[in-house]
Coordinates of C-alpha atoms in Angstrom, one line a residue:
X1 CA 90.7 145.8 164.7
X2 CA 94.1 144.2 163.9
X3 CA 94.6 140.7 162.9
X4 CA 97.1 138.9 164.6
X5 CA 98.2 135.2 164.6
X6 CA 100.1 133.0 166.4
X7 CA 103.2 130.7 165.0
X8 CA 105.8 129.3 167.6
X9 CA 105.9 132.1 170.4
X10 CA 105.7 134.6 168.0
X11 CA 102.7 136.9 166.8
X12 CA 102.1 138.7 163.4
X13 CA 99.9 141.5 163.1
X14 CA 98.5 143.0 160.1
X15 CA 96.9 146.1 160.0
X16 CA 94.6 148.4 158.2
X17 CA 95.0 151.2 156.0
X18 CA 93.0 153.3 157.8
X19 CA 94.6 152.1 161.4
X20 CA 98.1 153.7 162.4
X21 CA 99.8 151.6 164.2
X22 CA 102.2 151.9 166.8
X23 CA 105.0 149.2 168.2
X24 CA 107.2 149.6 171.1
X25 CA 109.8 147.0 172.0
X26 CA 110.9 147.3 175.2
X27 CA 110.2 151.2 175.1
X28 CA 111.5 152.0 171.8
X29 CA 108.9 152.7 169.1
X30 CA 109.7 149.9 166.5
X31 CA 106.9 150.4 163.7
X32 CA 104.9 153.5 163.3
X33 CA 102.1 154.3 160.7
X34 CA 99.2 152.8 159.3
X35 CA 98.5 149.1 157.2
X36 CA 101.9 147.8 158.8
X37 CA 102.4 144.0 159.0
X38 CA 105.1 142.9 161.0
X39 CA 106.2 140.0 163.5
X40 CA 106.8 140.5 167.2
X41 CA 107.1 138.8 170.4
X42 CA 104.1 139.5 172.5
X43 CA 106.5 139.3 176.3
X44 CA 108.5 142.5 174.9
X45 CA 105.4 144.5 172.9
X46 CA 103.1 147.1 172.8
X47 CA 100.8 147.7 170.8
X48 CA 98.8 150.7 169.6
X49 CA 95.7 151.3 166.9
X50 CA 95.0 154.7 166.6
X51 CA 92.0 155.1 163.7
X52 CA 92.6 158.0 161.3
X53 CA 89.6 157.8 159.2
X54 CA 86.6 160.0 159.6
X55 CA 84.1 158.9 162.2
X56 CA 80.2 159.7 162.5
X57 CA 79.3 160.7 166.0
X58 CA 75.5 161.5 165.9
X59 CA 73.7 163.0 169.5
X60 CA 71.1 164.0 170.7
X61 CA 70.3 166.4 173.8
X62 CA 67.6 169.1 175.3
X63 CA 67.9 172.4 175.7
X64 CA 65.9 175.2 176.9
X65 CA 65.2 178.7 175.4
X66 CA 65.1 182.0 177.1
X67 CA 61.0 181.5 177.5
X68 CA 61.8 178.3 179.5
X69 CA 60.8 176.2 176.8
X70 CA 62.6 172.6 176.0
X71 CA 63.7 171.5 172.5
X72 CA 65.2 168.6 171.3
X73 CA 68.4 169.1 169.6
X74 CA 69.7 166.1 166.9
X75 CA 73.5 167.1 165.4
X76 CA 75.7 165.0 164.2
X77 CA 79.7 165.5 164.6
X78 CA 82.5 164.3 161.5
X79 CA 85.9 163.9 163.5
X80 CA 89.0 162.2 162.7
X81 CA 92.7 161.5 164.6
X82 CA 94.3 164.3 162.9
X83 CA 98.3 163.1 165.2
X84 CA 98.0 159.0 166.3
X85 CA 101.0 159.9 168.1
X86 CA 99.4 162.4 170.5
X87 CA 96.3 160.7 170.3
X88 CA 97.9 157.1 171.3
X89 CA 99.9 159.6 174.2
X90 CA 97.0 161.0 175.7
X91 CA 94.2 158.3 175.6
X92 CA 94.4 154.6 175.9
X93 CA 94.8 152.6 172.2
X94 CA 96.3 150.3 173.5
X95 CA 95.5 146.7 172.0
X96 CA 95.9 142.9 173.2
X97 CA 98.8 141.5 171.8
X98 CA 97.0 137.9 171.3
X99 CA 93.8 139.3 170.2
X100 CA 93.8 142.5 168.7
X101 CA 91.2 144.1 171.0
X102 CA 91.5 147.4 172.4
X103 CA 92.3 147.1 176.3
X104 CA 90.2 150.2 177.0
X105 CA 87.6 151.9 175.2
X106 CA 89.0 155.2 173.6
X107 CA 85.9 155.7 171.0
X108 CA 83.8 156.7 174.2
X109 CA 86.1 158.3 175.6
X110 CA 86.7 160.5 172.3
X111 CA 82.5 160.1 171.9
X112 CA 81.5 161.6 176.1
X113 CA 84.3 164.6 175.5
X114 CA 82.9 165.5 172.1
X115 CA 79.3 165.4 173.0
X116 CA 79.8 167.1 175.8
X117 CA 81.7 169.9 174.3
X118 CA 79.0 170.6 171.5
X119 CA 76.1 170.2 174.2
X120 CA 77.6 172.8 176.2
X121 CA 78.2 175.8 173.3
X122 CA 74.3 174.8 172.1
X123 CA 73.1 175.4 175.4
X124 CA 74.6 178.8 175.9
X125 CA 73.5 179.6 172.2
X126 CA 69.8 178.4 173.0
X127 CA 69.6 179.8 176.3
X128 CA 69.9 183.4 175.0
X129 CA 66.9 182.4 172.4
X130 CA 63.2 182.6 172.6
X131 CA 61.4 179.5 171.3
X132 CA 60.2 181.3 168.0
X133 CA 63.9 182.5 166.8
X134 CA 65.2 178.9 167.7
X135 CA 62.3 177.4 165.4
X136 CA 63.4 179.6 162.6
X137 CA 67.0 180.3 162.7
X138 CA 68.4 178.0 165.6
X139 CA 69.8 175.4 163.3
X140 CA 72.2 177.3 161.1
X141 CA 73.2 179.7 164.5
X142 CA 73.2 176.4 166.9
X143 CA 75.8 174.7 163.7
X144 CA 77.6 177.9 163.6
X145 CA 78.0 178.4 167.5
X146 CA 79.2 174.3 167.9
X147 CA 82.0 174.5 165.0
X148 CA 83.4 177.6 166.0
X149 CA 83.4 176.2 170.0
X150 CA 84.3 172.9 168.5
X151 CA 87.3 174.7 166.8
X152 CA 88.3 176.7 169.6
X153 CA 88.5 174.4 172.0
X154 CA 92.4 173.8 173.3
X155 CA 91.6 170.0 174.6
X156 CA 90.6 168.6 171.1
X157 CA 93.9 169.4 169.4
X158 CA 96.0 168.3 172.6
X159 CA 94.1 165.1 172.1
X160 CA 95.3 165.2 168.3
X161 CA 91.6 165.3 166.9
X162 CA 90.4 167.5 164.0
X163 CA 86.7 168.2 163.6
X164 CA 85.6 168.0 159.8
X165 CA 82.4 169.0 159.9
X166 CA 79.2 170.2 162.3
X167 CA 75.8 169.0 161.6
X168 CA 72.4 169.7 163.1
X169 CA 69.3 168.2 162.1
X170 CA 66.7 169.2 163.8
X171 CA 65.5 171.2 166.8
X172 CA 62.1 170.2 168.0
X173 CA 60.1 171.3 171.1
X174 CA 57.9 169.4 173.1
X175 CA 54.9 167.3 171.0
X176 CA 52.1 169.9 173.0
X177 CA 54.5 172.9 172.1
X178 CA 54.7 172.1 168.5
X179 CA 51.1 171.3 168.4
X180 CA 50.2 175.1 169.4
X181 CA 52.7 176.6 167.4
X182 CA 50.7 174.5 164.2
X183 CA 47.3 175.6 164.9
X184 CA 47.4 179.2 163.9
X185 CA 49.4 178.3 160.3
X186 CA 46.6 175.3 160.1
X187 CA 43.8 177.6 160.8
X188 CA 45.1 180.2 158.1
X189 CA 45.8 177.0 155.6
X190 CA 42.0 176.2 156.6
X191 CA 40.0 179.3 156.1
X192 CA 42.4 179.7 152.7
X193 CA 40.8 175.9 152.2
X194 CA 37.4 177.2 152.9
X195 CA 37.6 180.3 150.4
X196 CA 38.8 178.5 147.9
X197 CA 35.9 175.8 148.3
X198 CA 33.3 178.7 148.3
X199 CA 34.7 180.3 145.1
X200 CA 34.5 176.7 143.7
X201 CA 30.8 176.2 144.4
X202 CA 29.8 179.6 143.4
X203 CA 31.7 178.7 139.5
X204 CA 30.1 175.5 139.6
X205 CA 26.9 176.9 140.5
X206 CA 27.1 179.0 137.5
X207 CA 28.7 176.5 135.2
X208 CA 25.8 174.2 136.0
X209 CA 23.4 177.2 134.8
X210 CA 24.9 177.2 131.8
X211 CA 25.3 174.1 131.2
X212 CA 21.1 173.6 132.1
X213 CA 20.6 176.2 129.1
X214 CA 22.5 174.6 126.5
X215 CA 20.8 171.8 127.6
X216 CA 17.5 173.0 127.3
X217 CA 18.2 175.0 123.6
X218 CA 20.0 171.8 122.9
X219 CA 16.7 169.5 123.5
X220 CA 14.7 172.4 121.8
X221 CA 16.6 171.7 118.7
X222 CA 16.8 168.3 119.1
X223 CA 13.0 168.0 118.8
X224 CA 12.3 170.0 116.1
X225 CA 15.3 168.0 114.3
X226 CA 12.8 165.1 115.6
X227 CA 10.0 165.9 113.7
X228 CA 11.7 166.5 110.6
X229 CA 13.5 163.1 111.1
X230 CA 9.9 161.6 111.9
X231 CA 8.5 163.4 108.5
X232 CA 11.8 162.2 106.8
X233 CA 11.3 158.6 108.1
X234 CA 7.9 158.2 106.3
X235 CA 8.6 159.6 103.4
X236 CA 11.8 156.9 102.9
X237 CA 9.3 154.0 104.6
X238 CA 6.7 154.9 101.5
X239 CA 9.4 154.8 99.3
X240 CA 10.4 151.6 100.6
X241 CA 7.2 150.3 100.8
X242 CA 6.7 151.2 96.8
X243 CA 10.3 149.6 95.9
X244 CA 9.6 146.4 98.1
X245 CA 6.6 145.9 96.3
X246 CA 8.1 146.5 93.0
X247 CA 11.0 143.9 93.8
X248 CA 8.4 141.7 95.3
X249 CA 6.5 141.6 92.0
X250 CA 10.0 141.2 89.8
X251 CA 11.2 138.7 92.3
X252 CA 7.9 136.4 92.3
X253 CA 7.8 136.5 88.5
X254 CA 11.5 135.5 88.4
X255 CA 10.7 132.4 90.9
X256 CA 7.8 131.4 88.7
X257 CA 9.9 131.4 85.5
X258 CA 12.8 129.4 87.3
X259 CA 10.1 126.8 89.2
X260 CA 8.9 126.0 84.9
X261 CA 12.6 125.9 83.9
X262 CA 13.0 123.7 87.2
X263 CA 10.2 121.6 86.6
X264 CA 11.0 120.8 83.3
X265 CA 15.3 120.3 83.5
X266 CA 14.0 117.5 86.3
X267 CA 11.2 115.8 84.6
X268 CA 14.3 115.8 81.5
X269 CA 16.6 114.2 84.6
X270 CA 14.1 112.0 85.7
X271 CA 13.5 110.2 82.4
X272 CA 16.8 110.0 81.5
X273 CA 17.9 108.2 84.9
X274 CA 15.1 105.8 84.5
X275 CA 16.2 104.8 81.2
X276 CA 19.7 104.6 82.5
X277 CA 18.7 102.6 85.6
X278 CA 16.5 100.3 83.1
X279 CA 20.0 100.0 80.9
X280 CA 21.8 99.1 84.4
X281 CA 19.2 96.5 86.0
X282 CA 19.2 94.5 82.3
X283 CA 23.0 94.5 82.4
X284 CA 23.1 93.8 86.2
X285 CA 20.5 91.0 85.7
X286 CA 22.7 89.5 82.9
X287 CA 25.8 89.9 84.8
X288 CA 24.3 87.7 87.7
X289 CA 23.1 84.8 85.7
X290 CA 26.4 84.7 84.7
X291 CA 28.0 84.7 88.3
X292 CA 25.4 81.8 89.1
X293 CA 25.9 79.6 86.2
X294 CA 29.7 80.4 87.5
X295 CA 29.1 80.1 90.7
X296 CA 26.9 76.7 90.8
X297 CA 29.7 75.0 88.1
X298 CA 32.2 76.3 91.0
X299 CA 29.8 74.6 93.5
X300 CA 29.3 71.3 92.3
X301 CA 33.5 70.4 91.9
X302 CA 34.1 71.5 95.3
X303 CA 31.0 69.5 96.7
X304 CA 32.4 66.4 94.2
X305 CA 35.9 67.2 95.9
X306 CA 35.2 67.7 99.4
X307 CA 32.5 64.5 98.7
X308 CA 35.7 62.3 97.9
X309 CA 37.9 64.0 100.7
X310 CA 35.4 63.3 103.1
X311 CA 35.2 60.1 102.5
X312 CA 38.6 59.4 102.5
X313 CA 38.8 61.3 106.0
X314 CA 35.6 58.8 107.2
X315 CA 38.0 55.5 105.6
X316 CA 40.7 56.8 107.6
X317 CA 39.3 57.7 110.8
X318 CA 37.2 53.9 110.5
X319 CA 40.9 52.3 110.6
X320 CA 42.3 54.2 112.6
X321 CA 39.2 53.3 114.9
X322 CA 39.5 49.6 114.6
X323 CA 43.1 49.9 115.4
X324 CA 42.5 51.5 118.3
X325 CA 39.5 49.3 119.5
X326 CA 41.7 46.2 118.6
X327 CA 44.4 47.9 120.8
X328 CA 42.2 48.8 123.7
X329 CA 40.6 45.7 123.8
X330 CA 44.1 43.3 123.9
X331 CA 45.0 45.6 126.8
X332 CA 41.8 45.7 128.5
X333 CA 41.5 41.6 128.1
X334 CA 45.8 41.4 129.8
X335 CA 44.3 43.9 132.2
X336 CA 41.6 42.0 133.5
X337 CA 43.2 38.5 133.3
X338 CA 46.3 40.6 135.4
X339 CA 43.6 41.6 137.9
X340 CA 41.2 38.5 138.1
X341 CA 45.3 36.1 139.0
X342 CA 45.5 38.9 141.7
X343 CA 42.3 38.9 142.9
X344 CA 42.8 35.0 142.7
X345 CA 45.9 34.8 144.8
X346 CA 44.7 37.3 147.0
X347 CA 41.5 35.1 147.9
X348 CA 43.7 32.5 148.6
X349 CA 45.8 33.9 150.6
X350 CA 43.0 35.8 152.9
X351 CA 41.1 31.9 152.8
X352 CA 44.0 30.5 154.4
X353 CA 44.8 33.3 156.2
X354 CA 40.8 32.8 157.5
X355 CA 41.5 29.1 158.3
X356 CA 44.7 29.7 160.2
X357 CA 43.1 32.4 162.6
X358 CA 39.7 30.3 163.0
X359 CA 41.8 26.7 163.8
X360 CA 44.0 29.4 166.3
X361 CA 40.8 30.5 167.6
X362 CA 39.4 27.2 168.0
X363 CA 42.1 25.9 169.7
X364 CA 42.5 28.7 171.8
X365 CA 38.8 28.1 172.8
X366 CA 39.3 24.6 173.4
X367 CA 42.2 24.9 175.4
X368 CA 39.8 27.7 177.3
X369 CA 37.1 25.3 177.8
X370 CA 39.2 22.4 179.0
X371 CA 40.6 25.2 181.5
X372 CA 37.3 26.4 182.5
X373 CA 36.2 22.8 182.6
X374 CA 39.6 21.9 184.4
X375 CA 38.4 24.9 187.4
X376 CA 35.2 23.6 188.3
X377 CA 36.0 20.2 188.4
X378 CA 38.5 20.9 191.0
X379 CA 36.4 23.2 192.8
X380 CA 34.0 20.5 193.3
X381 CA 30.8 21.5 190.9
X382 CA 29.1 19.1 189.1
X383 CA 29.8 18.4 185.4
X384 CA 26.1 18.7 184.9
X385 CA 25.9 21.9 186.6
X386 CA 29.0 23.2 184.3
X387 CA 27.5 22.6 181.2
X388 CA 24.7 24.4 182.1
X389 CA 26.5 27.4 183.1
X390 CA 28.0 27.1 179.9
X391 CA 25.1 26.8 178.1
X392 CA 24.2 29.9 179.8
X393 CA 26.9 32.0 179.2
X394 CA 26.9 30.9 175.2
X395 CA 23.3 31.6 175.7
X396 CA 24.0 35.1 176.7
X397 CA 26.9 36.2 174.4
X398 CA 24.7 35.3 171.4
X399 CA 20.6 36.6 173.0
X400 CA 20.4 39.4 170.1
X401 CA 21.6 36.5 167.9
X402 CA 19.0 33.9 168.5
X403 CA 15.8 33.7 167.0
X404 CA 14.5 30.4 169.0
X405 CA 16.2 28.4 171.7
X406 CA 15.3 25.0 171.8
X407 CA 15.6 22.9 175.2
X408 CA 15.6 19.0 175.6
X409 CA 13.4 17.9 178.3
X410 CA 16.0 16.1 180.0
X411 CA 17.9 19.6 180.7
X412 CA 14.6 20.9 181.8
X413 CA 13.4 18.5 184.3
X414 CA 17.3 18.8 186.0
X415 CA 16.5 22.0 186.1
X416 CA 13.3 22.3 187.7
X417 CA 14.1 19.6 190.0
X418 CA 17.4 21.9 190.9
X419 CA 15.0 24.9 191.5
X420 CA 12.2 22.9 192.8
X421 CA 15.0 21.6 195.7
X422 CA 16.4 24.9 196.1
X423 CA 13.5 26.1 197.2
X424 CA 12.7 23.4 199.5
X425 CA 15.9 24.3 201.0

């Protein structure tokens, strides 16, 4: 397909080289041949793509012999566009001038006539053929009988098309066909199997014969080979036994003679380490009652010196002590003297602060009783009778107060009388 773009109202198509193409402005032919690139106006252009490169066209059709058998024919066809010009005359290339895409489709076209073409010259080839020649030879005469019908037909080179080459793949009848046609071949391939499997058992049968005799001379020997290996075997184990013993005898006298020289090399070893270890514990021994004497000299200064330091620490730390108790105690003795003239003031202040409120009170209770006293005069009770109620009420406000009440007898006989007349009345 074409490539063709767009700028301004005009179009440019580029082609490709194996695409003759084919430009008419207003009827006259303007470019002709293939991989042209040129610019046009689509209004006044047409446009033709012709392919002129070879083309596969594979089909595939039935047939039917002369014993009214079908087979399956697969060929394949090689064409090409031999004359664009008559080609582009006689079918439609044509191509859309804004997209590049054939108008019609001429590849079928081309495709139904050449099918149908070859179909036609294999069917009158197959029809004058009995299944079994078509099996055998129908290939190369089908191929034959389609290029030369192919080649002689008038249409194709009116059409400007050339046919390269003619292939046939295969011809195939029906699955159940085919099927027969194998068994006999299979059933000759078989019984050839069958043969040859006999043959095969009757060498190995008598392979295996042979072979079960050499085996059994073979164990035959290998016995009697036995017993001269068992006769052979206790003649080496006396042997052995007699040099074993020999060795033992050698070896044991050997150990004994190197247990003496043993013996003796330590006992040498052992007195000469005690001696040495005597030599080292004397030394040792005088070496640490030297590092004691040492030691203890070295002992007593730094006990003299840490004596004297300590006791210049202690001197230091007891002043230092005093100061601080001296300190502690001045500020202790401000503090309390600070807290005892606060504590002071604050007494007096809550002493008068007491006085005030208990003279406020007391007035205030005064004024209260005058009041109170004030009511019942001018509501007509007796003085008598007010102080009583008074009493009373004080009596009341203070019960969980009061231990003992005492009562003059003057109070007592007003008040029996008062009850005693009340209850007259």
């Amino acid at each position: 397909m074409a490539d063709i773009t767009r700028r301004l109202g005009w179009r440019h198509l580029r082609g490709a080289p194996t695409a003759h193409i084919r430009h008419h402005r207003s009827g006259k032919l303007a470019h002709d041949g293939p991989g042209l690139s040129f610019w046009f106006r689509p209004l006044s252009a047409a446009l033709s793509e012709v392919p002129v490169d070879d083309r596969e066209l594979a089909m595939t059709f039935r047939a039917r012999t002369a014993d009214f058998q079908d087979v399956a024919v697969q060929a394949t066809v090689t064409y090409r566009v031999s004359d664009p010009a008559v080609a582009a005359a006689r079918l439609d290339f044509s191509i859309d001038p804004d997209t590049g895409v054939w108008r019609g489709a001429p590849l079928e076209q081309l495709g139904t006539l050449l099918t149908e073409t070859a179909q036609q010259h294999a069917l009158d080839v197959l029809a004058r053929t009995p299944l079994s020649a078509a099996l055998v030879d129908g290939v190369s005469s089908v191929r034959e009988r389609v290029a030369a019908g192919l080649a002689a037909e008038p249409r194709l080179p009116a059409t400007g098309i050339e046919i390269v080459a003619v292939r046939v793949v295969a011809l195939r009848p029906e699955p159940e066909v085919e099927r027969a046609l194998r068994t006999p071949a299979r059933e000759q391939i078989q019984q050839e199997a069958d043969r040859a499997t006999y043959e095969r058992r009757a060498v190995a049968v008598e392979r295996e014969r042979t072979i079960a005799e050499n085996e059994l001379a073979s164990k035959i020997e290998l016995a009697r080979r036995e017993e001269q290996l068992v006769e052979q075997r206790g003649t080496n184990a006396r042997r052995e036994a007699e040099e074993s013993a020999a060795a033992d005898k050698v070896r044991a006298e050997a150990e004994a003679t190197r247990t003496v020289r043993l013996a003796e090399a330590e006992a040498t070893r052992t007195v000469r380490l005690a001696e040495a270890e005597a030599a080292r514990a004397v030394k040792l021994s005088e070496a640490e009652a030297a590092r004691s004497v040492k030691l203890a000299e070295a002992e007593a200064e730094r006990a003299v010196k840490l004596s004297e330091a300590e006791a210049a620490k202690q001197l230091r730390l007891a002043d230092a002590e005093a100061q601080s108790t001296q300190r502690l105690s001045q500020a202790e003795a401000a503090r309390t003297v600070a807290l005892a003239d606060a504590e002071a003031a604050r007494s007096v202040r809550l002493a008068r602060a007491e006085a005030e409120a208990a003279r406020e009170v007391g007035e205030a209770r005064a004024q209260a009783q005058a009041a109170w006293l004030r009511v019942h005069a001018d509501a007509g009770i007796d003085g008598v009778d007010t102080l009583h109620a008074h009493a009373a009420t004080r009596l009341a406000e203070n019960l969980p107060q009061i231990d003992s009440v005492t009562i003059s007898p003057d109070v007592l006989t007003g008040l029996l009388a008062r009850l005693g007349g009340g209850d007259r009345a």
